[in-house]
Amino acid sequence: MTDIALDNLELQELRIQDGEYDGTDTTDTGDCLPFSSVYNTVGFKEREAKVFLSCPITAKILEVERHTSRHNRSFPTRQRSESKSVPALYRIEMKHGEFMWTVKRKEKHFTDLHRDLRTHKALMKIPLTRSYSVRRTLPPNEERHMPSLPKGEENKQTRAESRKKQIEDYLNELLRMPLYRNYHAMMEFIDASQLSFIHDLGPKGLEGFVLKRSGGHRIPGFKCCGGSKICYRWSRRWLVVKDSFLLYMETDSGAISFVMLFDKEFNIKMDPREMKTKHRIRVNSLSRSLVLKCSSYRHACWWGQAIDDFVKKHSSAFLKDHRFGSFAREEKDIPAKWYVNGKTYMEDVADALEAAKEEIFITDWWLSPEIFLKRPVVEGNQWRLDCILKRKAQQGVRVFVMLYKEMSWALGLNSGYSKRTLRKLHQNIKVMRDPDHVYLWAHHEKIVVIDQSVAFVGGIDLAYGRWDDREHRLTDVGSMMLSHLEQAQAAASLSAPANGSSSEGNAGGFTHTDGKGINTLLDMMDQPKIKGKKKRTGLSIRKRLEKHSITFRHDSDSDLEEEEEKGPKVCGDPTGMGGELYGNTRFWHGKDYCNFVHKDWIQLDKPFDDFIDRYTTPRMPWHDIASVVHGSAARDVARHFIQRWNFTKRAKRKYRAPSYPYLLPKSHTTAQEQRYQVPNCINSKVQILRSAADWSAGIKYHEESIHNAYVHVIENSEHFIYIENQFFISCADNIHIFNKIGDAIAERIIKAYKEGKRYHVYVVTPLLPGFEGDINTGGGSAIQAVMHFNYRTMNRGERSIISQLRKEMGDHWINYFSICGLRTHAELEGRLVTELIYVHSKMLIADDNTVIIGSANINDRSMLGMRDSEVAVIVEDSETVASVMDGQPYQAGKFALSLRLDCFKTILGAYADPTIDVSDPVSEKFYKDVWMATCGRNATIYQKVFRCLPSSDVLSMTHLEGYLAKPGLDKEDPTRAHEELKKIRGFLVQFPMQFLCEQNLLPPIGSKEAIVPTEVWT
């Protein structure tokens, strides 16, 4: 191929002849660019780059300035005398669909653009390869020549307006022609990129090429390069400023190589003395100090001022320190919903995951890929977590999962197995584990975010043992199996010759072969009787089976309902040949059936193998609370996840590969465009809270907004507070304990006592900490260590809540303050069994109008911000309903009241006994005759029947053996034991305040628990 000199090309060659070029815009994206485009960026010079929408792009010159160089500013007289020869600077307003922005260009930029486009047109004619040929048919109305660049008139009297109009027409003509509009030089000229016109990223801000300096990141334990001139390096990047963040991209690959979220520390510095050099801008935030180099002083001023003005106009909400010191502001009219226990929570999570279109964010302290989100399992693997995620990934949804990387010698979570299992499902599923070198603290938050529009926040991990309902069953040895006729038919079908069709019906795991040619569902065991009435689920088994084309012989729903109420027999036709589905369904499969105080999890890579004997050991029920929020509040939850993800990507070398992309937050301006909403929500005022620090989120100052919110709500409560929490470690001595929640409770009660007002504090917490250990021998050292600090908060030591109250009111504290636990019982293989219900909730309700739900325990680990990472929501009601408080009419919040009523009815047994009135949480009748009477009576009965632990009758280890030697009624007189247990109402039991009160519960010297710093237990 001979070289062609551009100077030899004649002007005639600038004209576009018929059939010479394709006038069709191959990058047309329609009315809007999908948000998923952020994951498909390509090099800036690639023809596949999708930048513009289908609507036209127009330019309007707003004003013409005289470009003043730094030299001319030193000689103003000379400048005025030569003003007519000074080049013009055009301020141009661009418009493209809903987007408007401004660029500034000199005449030199126009001449450079014209030269580049002319060169581009010329090069397009050269057939470099056969596949590079672009000769196609032009539409009849396509422009057939490149517009000429207007030249300055020799007549000095020509008006500036005429010149401005000529330049404007020239630019608009170019923008109408796809051949030139889609050329990278034109995009650079108008400050446009592949991220400019994505609706969910908000308004278009400043864009363009800059030189950025390396370093400036705030990564604990690592000093980035950039501290001296010797270390740092400069790189050319494309900068994009949006309404809540800025980023820069690599032009060769189009990859996003850094994202800075705007926050309260955001500011722009342009002082040359501070920069130690000229033409530079420093952009500061909590996560980085980014230095940019510009081509001139004027360029630096324009960029610095433009970024600052845009951010202050569109991002003011992120630049403030919000209530409680939170990173997120209060959001009004947010659809919110609460969940008590994992059943309804996981069902809604499953439905929301199924509705995902673009992104799924998940972070958990522990995640079990094989967990079933909808139970009983009558639809095979349809609602198994890993199957849902794989299905969505195959549909193009990007799934991002962050797991806590535990210390394997201390915790048996096996997050490595979870990561490997999820990663191999599909390339669209990305999993990170963190941290590597932080040994004492954990990522403890539990978040699921769908398309940055729906966010689940609370205390429920998507993990084994968490699924439960208000029945809190102790046993699960049931099965679901096919009828004998159906098994015979299934066996016959298996032995029949293959007809070429695959057995897709069984691919989901609905049935499996037992090795004898019989298809069974799970196994063939009988379900024992359980405590409580059978409860029909919201979505009946009939409807679930009908989804899979399983028909029923019954003609009416009433017949089916009657059958369901009578027993576990369910009629169906899984084979399509007639038959019945009978037996009982397991709720907890394999590792999901657990009792972690009896035995911790093992062999998590074998998810469906039991690790405890479900015929001899009852499971430990799980009581938990969670929530879901939408809109702007969900955007804030997503923003927290994105900050953590991007920080981990920067901090850990293994995640710096392009296969782990940077995440971008969606704009709050589009937050109300809700594609999916969880049903039965209540509009409320919502604020997102968190505990975050340098190690967990890469921020300069730690945040403890959850702690601040708890203290504020307690101090300002008027009638009562109700707390459910996994831990109760507080009352600051500023030596071992620093959070002030316990002190705030004591002070608020003392205030009510001095004012002579009625006020109650209800606390529900586990009877034992959730660590493996045989309580019949005193429990393990870990259990006792946590018990020590729990009791130190409750009633032991001068800093405890009860000790503080006794100093002010003597024994009257009992009229204000109550601590309880939860326990239940059942019959297992013909014998009575009991077990505590593990309270894993992290919730506070105040005055039936304010609720805090999240992942934060009441201890220093969760509350101080510098330790475990946590997320919570505070929900304040905007809708009220008529209620009663202390015997008087009261306007209660719809969200808070409904949650409190459900909790009280569940634990007090009001669902089974409607005569129990829980409407007034402050009245003396309720407090003494219902709450205190129920917890006291239940505790006494359990003590008499089972001689269970913990018990206030056991003051030290020396008492333990004698206490256990005396049998309970369950062994001495089972008939009488059954009669006593009929008196039980609900699950509430009095907390054993004197259990091992004469024993030193701190870890003994020489034990591995004693080596661990005290902060681990607090």
Short mmCIF file of C-alpha atoms in Angstrom, two decimals, residues 133-296:
data_model
loop_
_atom_site.label_atom_id
_atom_site.label_comp_id
_atom_site.label_asym_id
_atom_site.label_seq_id
_atom_site.Cartn_x
_atom_site.Cartn_y
_atom_site.Cartn_z
CA SER A 133 -14.30 -1.28 4.09
CA VAL A 134 -17.16 0.97 5.12
CA ARG A 135 -18.66 1.77 1.72
CA ARG A 136 -22.42 1.64 2.15
CA THR A 137 -25.49 3.55 1.05
CA LEU A 138 -26.28 6.97 2.42
CA PRO A 139 -29.88 7.88 3.18
CA PRO A 140 -31.26 10.37 0.65
CA ASN A 141 -31.43 13.18 3.19
CA GLU A 142 -27.90 12.69 4.60
CA GLU A 143 -25.52 15.65 4.36
CA ARG A 144 -23.16 15.07 1.43
CA HIS A 145 -20.26 17.32 2.36
CA MET A 146 -18.27 18.36 5.37
CA PRO A 147 -19.20 21.88 6.40
CA SER A 148 -16.54 24.49 5.93
CA LEU A 149 -14.99 26.09 8.95
CA PRO A 150 -15.97 29.78 8.92
CA LYS A 151 -13.02 32.11 8.42
CA GLY A 152 -12.59 35.50 9.95
CA GLU A 153 -13.73 38.39 7.75
CA GLU A 154 -11.13 40.86 6.56
CA ASN A 155 -13.62 43.66 7.07
CA LYS A 156 -12.94 44.88 10.62
CA GLN A 157 -16.53 46.18 10.84
CA THR A 158 -17.99 42.66 10.79
CA ARG A 159 -20.06 42.24 13.88
CA ALA A 160 -19.17 39.64 16.53
CA GLU A 161 -22.73 38.30 16.42
CA SER A 162 -22.34 37.27 12.81
CA ARG A 163 -19.14 35.42 13.59
CA LYS A 164 -20.80 33.71 16.57
CA LYS A 165 -23.71 32.57 14.42
CA GLN A 166 -21.37 31.15 11.78
CA ILE A 167 -19.45 29.10 14.35
CA GLU A 168 -22.69 27.88 15.92
CA ASP A 169 -24.14 26.76 12.57
CA TYR A 170 -20.88 25.03 11.69
CA LEU A 171 -20.86 23.06 14.94
CA ASN A 172 -24.53 22.07 14.65
CA GLU A 173 -23.99 20.86 11.08
CA LEU A 174 -21.18 18.60 12.28
CA LEU A 175 -23.30 17.23 15.10
CA ARG A 176 -26.04 16.24 12.69
CA MET A 177 -23.70 13.96 10.74
CA PRO A 178 -23.04 10.55 12.38
CA LEU A 179 -19.72 10.21 10.55
CA TYR A 180 -18.31 13.16 12.46
CA ARG A 181 -20.49 13.17 15.59
CA ASN A 182 -19.33 9.68 16.57
CA TYR A 183 -15.65 10.40 16.01
CA HIS A 184 -13.62 10.49 19.22
CA ALA A 185 -12.17 13.93 18.46
CA MET A 186 -15.66 15.38 18.28
CA MET A 187 -16.67 13.68 21.54
CA GLU A 188 -13.58 15.10 23.21
CA PHE A 189 -14.42 18.54 21.79
CA ILE A 190 -17.92 18.53 23.34
CA ASP A 191 -16.83 16.76 26.56
CA ALA A 192 -18.88 13.61 25.93
CA SER A 193 -18.12 10.00 26.84
CA GLN A 194 -19.84 6.66 27.27
CA LEU A 195 -20.93 7.69 30.78
CA SER A 196 -22.30 11.13 29.87
CA PHE A 197 -25.90 10.34 28.99
CA ILE A 198 -26.86 7.44 31.26
CA HIS A 199 -30.12 8.50 32.88
CA ASP A 200 -29.52 6.80 36.25
CA LEU A 201 -26.17 8.57 36.69
CA GLY A 202 -27.92 11.92 36.91
CA PRO A 203 -27.10 15.25 35.25
CA LYS A 204 -24.02 15.64 33.09
CA GLY A 205 -21.12 17.37 34.74
CA LEU A 206 -17.67 18.43 33.68
CA GLU A 207 -15.63 15.99 31.59
CA GLY A 208 -12.30 16.01 29.82
CA PHE A 209 -8.71 14.87 29.74
CA VAL A 210 -6.52 15.55 32.76
CA LEU A 211 -3.21 14.42 34.14
CA LYS A 212 -3.70 12.79 37.52
CA ARG A 213 -1.04 12.09 40.10
CA SER A 214 -0.73 8.65 41.66
CA GLY A 215 -1.24 8.08 45.38
CA GLY A 216 -3.29 9.93 47.94
CA HIS A 217 -5.46 6.95 48.98
CA ARG A 218 -6.27 6.42 52.63
CA ILE A 219 -5.51 2.75 53.16
CA PRO A 220 -4.60 1.76 56.75
CA GLY A 221 -1.13 0.31 57.10
CA PHE A 222 -0.13 1.34 53.58
CA LYS A 223 1.45 4.62 52.49
CA CYS A 224 0.59 5.25 48.88
CA CYS A 225 3.12 6.48 46.41
CA GLY A 226 2.87 10.20 45.80
CA GLY A 227 4.40 11.45 49.02
CA SER A 228 7.41 12.90 47.20
CA LYS A 229 8.37 13.90 43.68
CA ILE A 230 10.53 10.83 43.42
CA CYS A 231 7.68 8.39 43.99
CA TYR A 232 4.66 9.67 42.16
CA ARG A 233 3.82 9.36 38.49
CA TRP A 234 1.46 11.23 36.19
CA SER A 235 -1.08 9.52 33.95
CA ARG A 236 -3.48 10.89 31.34
CA ARG A 237 -7.08 10.03 32.16
CA TRP A 238 -10.60 11.07 31.18
CA LEU A 239 -12.27 12.74 34.16
CA VAL A 240 -16.05 12.51 34.66
CA VAL A 241 -17.87 14.53 37.32
CA LYS A 242 -21.37 13.40 38.34
CA ASP A 243 -23.79 14.61 40.99
CA SER A 244 -22.51 12.37 43.79
CA PHE A 245 -19.08 11.22 42.63
CA LEU A 246 -16.25 11.74 40.20
CA LEU A 247 -14.25 9.13 38.34
CA TYR A 248 -11.55 8.82 35.76
CA MET A 249 -11.22 6.33 32.91
CA GLU A 250 -8.42 4.85 30.87
CA THR A 251 -8.95 5.95 27.28
CA ASP A 252 -7.32 2.94 25.63
CA SER A 253 -9.57 0.37 27.32
CA GLY A 254 -12.45 2.55 28.53
CA ALA A 255 -12.12 0.96 31.97
CA ILE A 256 -13.05 2.98 35.05
CA SER A 257 -9.87 3.12 37.11
CA PHE A 258 -10.99 5.19 40.13
CA VAL A 259 -14.19 6.45 41.76
CA MET A 260 -14.37 9.14 44.46
CA LEU A 261 -17.65 9.52 46.33
CA PHE A 262 -18.45 13.03 47.51
CA ASP A 263 -18.70 13.43 51.29
CA LYS A 264 -18.52 15.99 54.06
CA GLU A 265 -14.74 16.40 53.59
CA PHE A 266 -14.99 17.20 49.88
CA ASN A 267 -13.21 20.40 48.85
CA ILE A 268 -11.12 21.86 46.00
CA LYS A 269 -7.69 23.40 46.60
CA MET A 270 -5.91 25.49 43.95
CA ASP A 271 -3.32 27.41 45.97
CA PRO A 272 0.03 27.13 44.10
CA ARG A 273 1.91 27.47 47.40
CA GLU A 274 0.09 24.45 48.78
CA MET A 275 0.54 22.45 45.57
CA LYS A 276 4.26 23.29 45.41
CA THR A 277 3.82 23.70 41.67
CA LYS A 278 1.55 25.59 39.24
CA HIS A 279 -1.57 24.66 37.30
CA ARG A 280 -2.69 21.97 39.72
CA ILE A 281 -5.93 21.14 41.54
CA ARG A 282 -6.27 19.08 44.71
CA VAL A 283 -9.60 17.30 45.24
CA ASN A 284 -10.02 16.10 48.83
CA SER A 285 -12.47 13.68 50.38
CA LEU A 286 -12.60 11.25 53.30
CA SER A 287 -11.06 8.55 51.11
CA ARG A 288 -8.43 10.29 49.00
CA SER A 289 -6.50 13.44 48.21
CA LEU A 290 -6.45 13.50 44.39
CA VAL A 291 -4.09 15.87 42.53
CA LEU A 292 -4.84 16.89 38.92
CA LYS A 293 -2.56 18.80 36.56
CA CYS A 294 -3.96 21.23 34.01
CA SER A 295 -2.39 22.77 30.91
CA SER A 296 -2.54 26.37 32.10
#
